[in-house]
Coordinates of C-alpha atoms and ligand atoms in Angstrom, one line a residue:
X769 CA -11.4 12.5 -10.5
X770 CA -12.2 9.2 -12.2
X771 CA -10.2 7.2 -9.6
X772 CA -12.1 8.7 -6.7
X773 CA -15.5 8.2 -8.4
X774 CA -14.6 4.6 -9.0
X775 CA -13.7 4.2 -5.2
X776 CA -17.2 5.4 -4.5
X777 CA -18.7 3.0 -7.1
X778 CA -19.8 5.9 -9.3
X779 CA -20.0 5.5 -13.1
X780 CA -16.8 6.3 -14.9
X781 CA -15.9 6.6 -18.7
X782 CA -13.4 3.7 -18.3
X783 CA -11.9 1.6 -15.5
X784 CA -9.2 3.7 -13.8
X785 CA -5.8 2.3 -13.4
X786 CA -2.6 2.8 -11.3
X787 CA 0.2 0.4 -10.4
X788 CA 1.5 -0.5 -7.0
X789 CA 5.1 0.5 -6.8
X790 CA 4.6 2.6 -9.9
X791 CA 7.5 4.8 -8.9
X792 CA 10.7 2.8 -8.7
X793 CA 13.8 1.3 -10.3
X794 CA 12.2 0.1 -13.5
X795 CA 12.2 3.8 -14.5
X796 CA 15.6 5.3 -15.4
X797 CA 14.2 8.7 -14.4
X798 CA 13.7 7.3 -10.9
X799 CA 17.2 5.9 -10.8
X800 CA 18.6 9.3 -11.8
X801 CA 16.9 11.1 -9.0
X802 CA 17.8 8.4 -6.5
X803 CA 21.5 8.5 -7.6
X804 CA 21.6 12.2 -6.8
X805 CA 20.5 11.7 -3.2
X806 CA 22.2 8.4 -2.7
X807 CA 20.3 6.7 0.1
X808 CA 16.7 5.6 -0.3
X809 CA 15.6 7.2 3.0
X810 CA 17.2 10.4 2.0
X811 CA 15.0 10.3 -1.1
X812 CA 12.0 9.9 1.1
X813 CA 13.1 12.8 3.3
X814 CA 13.9 15.1 0.3
X815 CA 10.5 16.9 -0.3
X816 CA 11.4 18.2 -3.8
X817 CA 12.8 14.9 -5.1
X818 CA 10.2 12.7 -3.4
X819 CA 7.5 14.9 -5.1
X820 CA 9.4 14.6 -8.4
X821 CA 9.4 10.8 -8.3
X822 CA 5.8 10.7 -7.2
X823 CA 4.9 12.5 -10.4
X824 CA 7.1 10.5 -12.8
X825 CA 4.6 7.7 -13.3
X826 CA 1.9 10.3 -14.1
X827 CA 4.0 11.9 -16.8
X828 CA 5.4 8.6 -18.1
X829 CA 2.6 6.1 -17.8
X830 CA -0.4 8.5 -17.5
X831 CA -2.1 6.5 -14.8
X832 CA -5.2 7.9 -13.0
X833 CA -3.7 8.2 -9.6
X834 CA -0.3 9.1 -8.1
X835 CA 0.8 7.4 -4.9
X836 CA 2.9 9.4 -2.5
X837 CA 6.5 8.4 -2.7
X838 CA 7.7 7.2 0.7
X839 CA 7.8 3.9 2.5
X840 CA 5.7 2.1 5.1
X841 CA 8.8 1.8 7.4
X842 CA 9.2 5.6 8.0
X843 CA 6.7 5.2 10.9
X844 CA 8.8 2.7 12.9
X845 CA 11.8 4.7 11.9
X846 CA 10.4 7.9 13.5
X847 CA 9.2 5.9 16.5
X848 CA 12.9 5.6 17.3
X849 CA 14.2 2.4 15.6
X850 CA 17.2 3.1 13.5
X851 CA 16.7 1.9 9.9
X852 CA 19.0 1.2 7.0
X853 CA 18.2 0.0 3.5
X854 CA 21.0 -2.4 2.8
X855 CA 21.7 -2.9 -0.9
X856 CA 20.3 -6.3 -2.1
X857 CA 19.2 -7.1 1.4
X858 CA 16.3 -4.8 1.9
X859 CA 15.4 -2.9 5.1
X860 CA 17.1 -3.6 8.4
X861 CA 16.3 -2.0 11.8
X862 CA 19.2 -1.3 14.1
X863 CA 17.1 -2.3 17.2
X864 CA 14.2 -4.6 17.4
X865 CA 11.3 -5.1 19.8
X866 CA 11.3 -8.6 21.4
X867 CA 10.3 -7.9 25.0
X868 CA 8.7 -5.4 27.4
X869 CA 12.0 -3.7 28.0
X870 CA 12.5 -3.1 24.3
X871 CA 9.2 -1.1 24.3
X872 CA 11.0 1.7 26.1
X873 CA 12.8 2.5 22.9
X874 CA 9.5 3.5 21.2
X875 CA 8.7 7.2 21.2
X876 CA 5.3 8.7 21.0
X877 CA 4.1 11.2 18.5
X878 CA 6.2 9.9 15.7
X879 CA 3.6 11.3 13.3
X880 CA 4.8 14.8 14.2
X881 CA 8.3 14.0 13.0
X882 CA 7.0 13.0 9.6
X883 CA 6.5 16.6 8.3
X884 CA 8.6 15.8 5.3
X885 CA 5.8 13.4 4.2
X886 CA 3.1 16.1 4.6
X887 CA 5.3 18.7 2.8
X888 CA 5.8 16.2 -0.1
X889 CA 2.0 15.8 -0.3
X890 CA 1.2 19.5 -0.4
X891 CA 3.9 20.1 -3.0
X892 CA 2.8 17.2 -5.1
X893 CA -0.9 18.0 -4.9
X894 CA -0.1 21.6 -6.1
X895 CA 1.7 20.2 -9.2
X896 CA -0.7 17.3 -10.0
X897 CA -3.4 17.9 -12.5
X898 CA -6.9 18.2 -11.0
X899 CA -8.3 15.1 -12.6
X900 CA -5.6 12.9 -11.1
X901 CA -5.9 11.6 -7.5
X902 CA -3.1 11.5 -5.0
X903 CA -3.1 8.4 -2.7
X904 CA -1.5 8.5 0.7
X905 CA -0.7 5.3 2.5
X906 CA 0.6 3.5 5.6
X907 CA 1.6 0.0 6.5
X908 CA -0.9 -2.0 8.5
X909 CA 0.1 -2.5 12.2
X910 CA 0.7 -6.2 11.8
X911 CA 3.0 -5.8 8.8
X912 CA 4.9 -3.0 10.5
X913 CA 5.1 -5.0 13.8
X914 CA 6.7 -8.0 12.0
X915 CA 9.5 -5.7 10.7
X916 CA 10.0 -4.2 14.2
X917 CA 10.0 -7.6 15.9
X918 CA 12.1 -9.5 13.3
X919 CA 14.3 -6.5 12.6
X920 CA 14.1 -7.1 8.9
X921 CA 12.0 -9.0 6.3
X922 CA 11.3 -12.6 7.0
X923 CA 10.1 -15.8 5.4
X924 CA 8.9 -17.5 8.6
X925 CA 8.1 -14.6 11.0
X926 CA 9.4 -16.8 13.8
X927 CA 9.9 -14.1 16.4
X928 CA 6.6 -12.3 15.7
X929 CA 4.6 -15.5 15.8
X930 CA 6.4 -16.7 18.9
X931 CA 5.3 -13.5 20.6
X932 CA 1.7 -13.9 19.2
X933 CA 1.4 -17.3 20.9
X934 CA 3.5 -16.9 24.0
X935 CA 3.1 -13.2 24.9
X936 CA 0.0 -11.9 23.0
X937 CA -0.4 -9.0 25.4
X938 CA 3.0 -7.6 24.3
X939 CA 2.1 -8.0 20.7
X940 CA -1.2 -6.2 21.3
X941 CA 0.7 -3.4 23.0
X942 CA 3.0 -3.0 20.0
X943 CA 0.0 -3.1 17.6
X944 CA -1.9 -0.6 19.6
X945 CA 1.0 1.9 19.8
X946 CA 1.4 1.6 16.0
X947 CA -2.4 2.1 15.4
X948 CA -2.4 5.2 17.6
X949 CA 0.4 6.7 15.4
X950 CA -1.1 5.5 12.1
X951 CA -4.5 7.1 12.7
X952 CA -2.8 10.5 13.2
X953 CA -0.4 9.9 10.4
X954 CA -3.1 9.2 7.9
X955 CA -5.1 12.1 9.2
X956 CA -2.1 14.4 8.7
X957 CA -1.7 13.1 5.2
X958 CA -5.4 13.9 4.5
X959 CA -5.0 17.4 5.9
X960 CA -1.9 17.9 3.7
X961 CA -4.0 17.0 0.6
X962 CA -4.2 13.3 -0.3
X963 CA -7.5 12.3 -1.9
X964 CA -7.6 8.7 -0.8
X965 CA -5.6 6.5 1.6
X966 CA -4.4 2.9 1.3
X967 CA -3.3 0.5 4.1
X968 CA -0.8 -2.1 3.0
X969 CA -0.9 -5.4 4.9
X970 CA 1.8 -7.2 3.0
X971 CA 2.2 -10.0 5.5
X972 CA -1.4 -10.7 6.3
X973 CA -1.0 -14.1 4.8
X974 CA 1.5 -15.1 7.4
X975 CA -1.4 -15.7 9.9
X976 CA -4.2 -18.2 10.1
X977 CA -7.7 -16.8 9.9
X978 CA -8.6 -16.2 13.6
X979 CA -5.1 -14.9 14.4
X980 CA -5.4 -12.5 11.5
X981 CA -8.7 -11.1 12.6
X982 CA -7.5 -10.7 16.2
X983 CA -4.0 -9.3 15.6
X984 CA -4.1 -7.9 12.0
X985 CA -7.5 -6.9 10.7
X986 CA -8.8 -5.6 14.0
X987 CA -6.3 -2.8 14.0
X988 CA -6.8 -1.9 10.3
X989 CA -10.5 -1.7 11.0
X990 CA -9.9 0.6 14.0
X991 CA -7.8 2.9 11.9
X992 CA -10.4 2.9 9.1
X993 CA -13.2 3.6 11.5
X994 CA -11.3 6.6 12.9
X995 CA -10.6 8.0 9.5
X996 CA -14.1 7.4 8.2
X997 CA -15.7 9.1 11.1
X998 CA -13.7 12.2 10.6
X999 CA -13.3 12.2 6.8
X1000 CA -16.2 10.3 5.3
X1001 CA -15.5 11.7 1.8
X1002 CA -12.0 10.2 1.7
X1003 CA -11.9 6.6 0.2
X1004 CA -10.0 4.0 2.1
X1005 CA -8.3 1.1 0.3
X1006 CA -7.1 -2.0 2.3
X1007 CA -4.7 -4.5 0.7
X1008 CA -4.3 -7.6 2.9
X1009 CA -2.0 -9.7 0.9
X1010 CA -2.3 -13.5 1.0
X1011 CA -5.8 -13.8 2.6
X1012 CA -7.3 -15.7 -0.4
X1013 CA -7.8 -18.8 1.8
X1014 CA -10.3 -17.1 4.0
X1015 CA -11.8 -14.4 1.8
X1016 CA -15.3 -15.3 2.9
X1017 CA -14.6 -14.2 6.4
X1018 CA -14.4 -10.6 5.3
X1019 CA -18.0 -10.6 4.1
X1020 CA -20.0 -10.7 7.2
X1021 CA -18.1 -8.4 9.5
X1022 CA -18.6 -4.7 10.0
X1023 CA -15.9 -2.8 8.1
X1024 CA -15.2 0.9 7.5
X1025 CA -13.4 1.0 4.2
X1026 CA -14.4 1.2 0.5
X1027 CA -11.9 -0.7 -1.6
X1028 CA -10.5 -4.2 -1.1
X1029 CA -7.1 -4.8 -2.8
X1030 CA -7.0 -8.3 -4.4
X1031 CA -3.6 -9.8 -4.7
X1032 CA -2.6 -11.8 -7.8
X1033 CA -2.8 -15.1 -5.9
X1034 CA -6.6 -14.8 -5.6
X1035 CA -8.9 -15.8 -8.5
X1036 CA -10.7 -12.6 -9.3
X1037 CA -14.0 -14.2 -10.3
X1038 CA -14.1 -15.9 -6.9
X1039 CA -13.2 -12.6 -5.2
X1040 CA -16.0 -10.8 -7.1
X1041 CA -18.6 -13.4 -6.2
X1042 CA -17.6 -13.2 -2.5
X1043 CA -16.8 -9.6 -1.9
X1044 CA -17.9 -7.7 -5.0
X1045 CA -21.2 -6.5 -3.4
X1046 CA -19.4 -5.3 -0.2
X1047 CA -16.4 -3.6 -1.7
X1048 CA -15.1 -2.0 -4.8
X1049 CA -12.3 -4.4 -5.9
X1050 CA -8.8 -3.3 -6.9
X1051 CA -6.4 -5.5 -8.8
X1052 CA -5.1 -8.0 -9.7
X1053 CA -2.8 -8.5 -12.7
X1054 CA 0.1 -10.8 -11.9
X1055 CA 3.0 -8.3 -12.2
X1056 CA 5.3 -10.8 -14.1
X1057 CA 2.8 -10.8 -17.0
X1058 CA 4.3 -7.4 -17.9
X1059 CA 7.5 -9.2 -19.0
X1060 CA 5.6 -10.4 -22.1
X1061 CA 3.2 -8.3 -24.1
X1062 CA 0.9 -11.2 -25.1
X1063 CA 0.8 -12.5 -21.6
X1064 CA -0.1 -9.1 -20.4
X1065 CA -2.9 -8.6 -22.9
X1066 CA -4.3 -12.0 -22.1
X1067 CA -4.3 -11.1 -18.3
X1068 CA -6.0 -7.7 -19.0
X1069 CA -8.7 -9.4 -21.2
X1070 CA -9.4 -11.9 -18.5
X1071 CA -9.7 -9.3 -15.8
X1072 CA -12.0 -7.0 -17.9
X1073 CA -14.1 -10.0 -18.8
X1074 CA -14.6 -10.9 -15.2
X1075 CA -15.2 -7.3 -13.8
X1076 CA -17.1 -6.1 -16.8
X1077 CA -17.3 -2.5 -17.8
X1078 CA -19.6 -1.5 -14.9
X1079 CA -18.5 0.4 -11.8
X1080 CA -16.9 -1.5 -8.9
X1081 CA -13.4 -2.1 -10.2
X1082 CA -10.1 -0.3 -10.1
X1083 CA -7.4 -1.9 -12.3
X1084 CA -4.0 -2.5 -10.6
X1085 CA -1.4 -5.2 -10.3
X1086 CA -1.8 -8.0 -7.8
X1087 CA 1.5 -6.8 -6.1
X1088 CA 4.2 -4.2 -6.8
X1089 CA 6.1 -3.5 -10.0
X1090 CA 9.5 -5.2 -10.1
X1091 CA 12.7 -3.4 -10.9
X1092 CA 13.4 -5.2 -14.2
X1093 CA 9.9 -5.1 -15.7
X1094 CA 9.9 -3.4 -19.2
X1095 CA 8.6 0.1 -19.0
X1096 CA 7.3 0.0 -22.6
X1097 CA 4.9 -2.7 -21.6
X1098 CA 3.8 -0.8 -18.4
X1099 CA 3.0 2.2 -20.6
X1100 CA 1.1 0.0 -23.0
X1101 CA -0.8 -1.5 -20.1
X1102 CA -2.3 1.8 -19.1
X1103 CA -3.4 2.6 -22.6
X1104 CA -4.7 -1.0 -23.1
X1105 CA -6.9 -0.9 -20.0
X1106 CA -8.3 2.5 -20.9
X1107 CA -9.2 1.4 -24.4
X1108 CA -10.5 -2.0 -23.6
X1109 CA -12.7 -0.8 -20.6
X1110 CA -14.2 2.1 -22.4
X1111 CA -17.9 2.3 -21.7
Ligands
CP3_1603 O1 4.0 2.4 -4.8 C1 4.7 3.4 -4.9 O2 5.2 3.7 -6.0 C2 4.9 4.3 -3.7 C3 6.0 4.1 -2.9 C4 6.2 2.8 -2.0 C5 7.4 2.2 -1.7 N1 7.3 1.3 -0.8 C6 8.7 2.7 -2.3 C7 9.9 1.8 -2.2 C8 5.2 2.1 -1.3 C9 3.7 2.3 -1.2 C10 5.9 1.1 -0.5 C11 5.3 0.2 0.4 C12 6.1 -0.9 1.1 N2 7.4 -0.8 1.5 C13 5.5 -2.1 1.4 C14 4.1 -2.6 1.2 C15 3.9 -3.0 -0.2 C16 4.5 -4.3 -0.7 O3 5.3 -4.2 -1.5 O4 4.1 -5.3 -0.1 C17 6.6 -2.9 2.0 C18 6.5 -4.3 2.5 C19 7.7 -2.0 2.1 C20 9.0 -2.3 2.7 C21 10.1 -2.2 1.8 N3 10.6 -1.0 1.2 C22 10.9 -3.3 1.3 C23 10.8 -4.7 1.7 C24 11.9 -2.7 0.4 C25 13.0 -3.4 -0.3 C26 12.6 -4.1 -1.5 C27 13.1 -3.5 -2.7 O5 12.4 -3.5 -3.7 O6 14.3 -3.1 -2.8 C28 11.6 -1.3 0.3 C29 12.3 -0.3 -0.5 C30 11.5 0.5 -1.5 N4 10.3 1.1 -1.2 C31 11.8 0.8 -2.8 C32 10.8 1.7 -3.3 C33 10.8 2.3 -4.6 C34 13.1 0.4 -3.5 C35 14.2 1.3 -3.0 C36 15.3 1.6 -4.0 O7 16.3 0.9 -3.9 O8 15.2 2.6 -4.7

């Protein structure tokens, strides 16, 4: 698998590529399947359909890896917080965790209730061609905690940050209980057949450096250490979005993962100079360049010029695909990267 080789910095015939949120509403085929089940969470729970939409981008775009179709929020959902995806408003939890008493809602062993995810993985792996990797994933404890504390997405993270400063012990308790679940959740995904795992920390950039290392990155590193010690052959990708302002701080600490996801807000040359020796880098085309073919090609050329054609790079977007991006350009993007990065 070219994607797995690249995660391990081995030589590959070209730079492998996949796209964050490559399964989704920009594909009419996705919308058709989604319409059949109705609710987004029902799609995540429907093994046959979730597997089908996981495979769609492989058939349509021909990317080098498929990513499990699910959502980071199924973990807090199965920990006992009711969850709804409200149209045009995004995810909303029915209860949120704001004090010690709220912690009583949280149930242990949520990972055992996520068998629909493991079944989707085994079914998908059995259908996926042998040269394509299947990526499993989870949300990072900090990002999941913000949803559980705010009850929904947020621009300011007021409740989460208030807790961080005024009741850090409670926040650590929430983060620890999430980490305990996520270790076993990723482990179960690996046992079901994923070839790599990715940890999404979408709201890493909401914290200042020291707070991020104490409340965010610490827990990612713990999870990665657990997985690495048991499954050293499985590459681990970490995507801490919004940390460009303190990228240097990741250089001199002990970490347990292989690939660093670079978001589109970070200058890739700068990232390469700082982290390129320590990690394989994944990223970071600004997704909106896909609106325009020339802008896309210019972005691709720039990234390949910076990263060269040697090992050490996985091509991706710097954040997820958007629902109205043109699929024709997404298809061309995959072909373009493959041609332009040919060794
Ligand atoms: O990348 C993939 O194709 C795999 C599937 C995947 C989804 N969500 C499917 C999804 C993955 C890896 C995620 C991760 C995820 N989910 C993150 C981290 C990555 C990031 O984008 O920063 C976050 C923060 C979430 C939480 C979440 N899920 C939000 C905020 C939303 C609503 C936003 C939106 O686009 O409507 C979702 C819903 C969601 N997750 C959709 C998909 C395809 C759209 C659902 C639909 O209406 O069909």
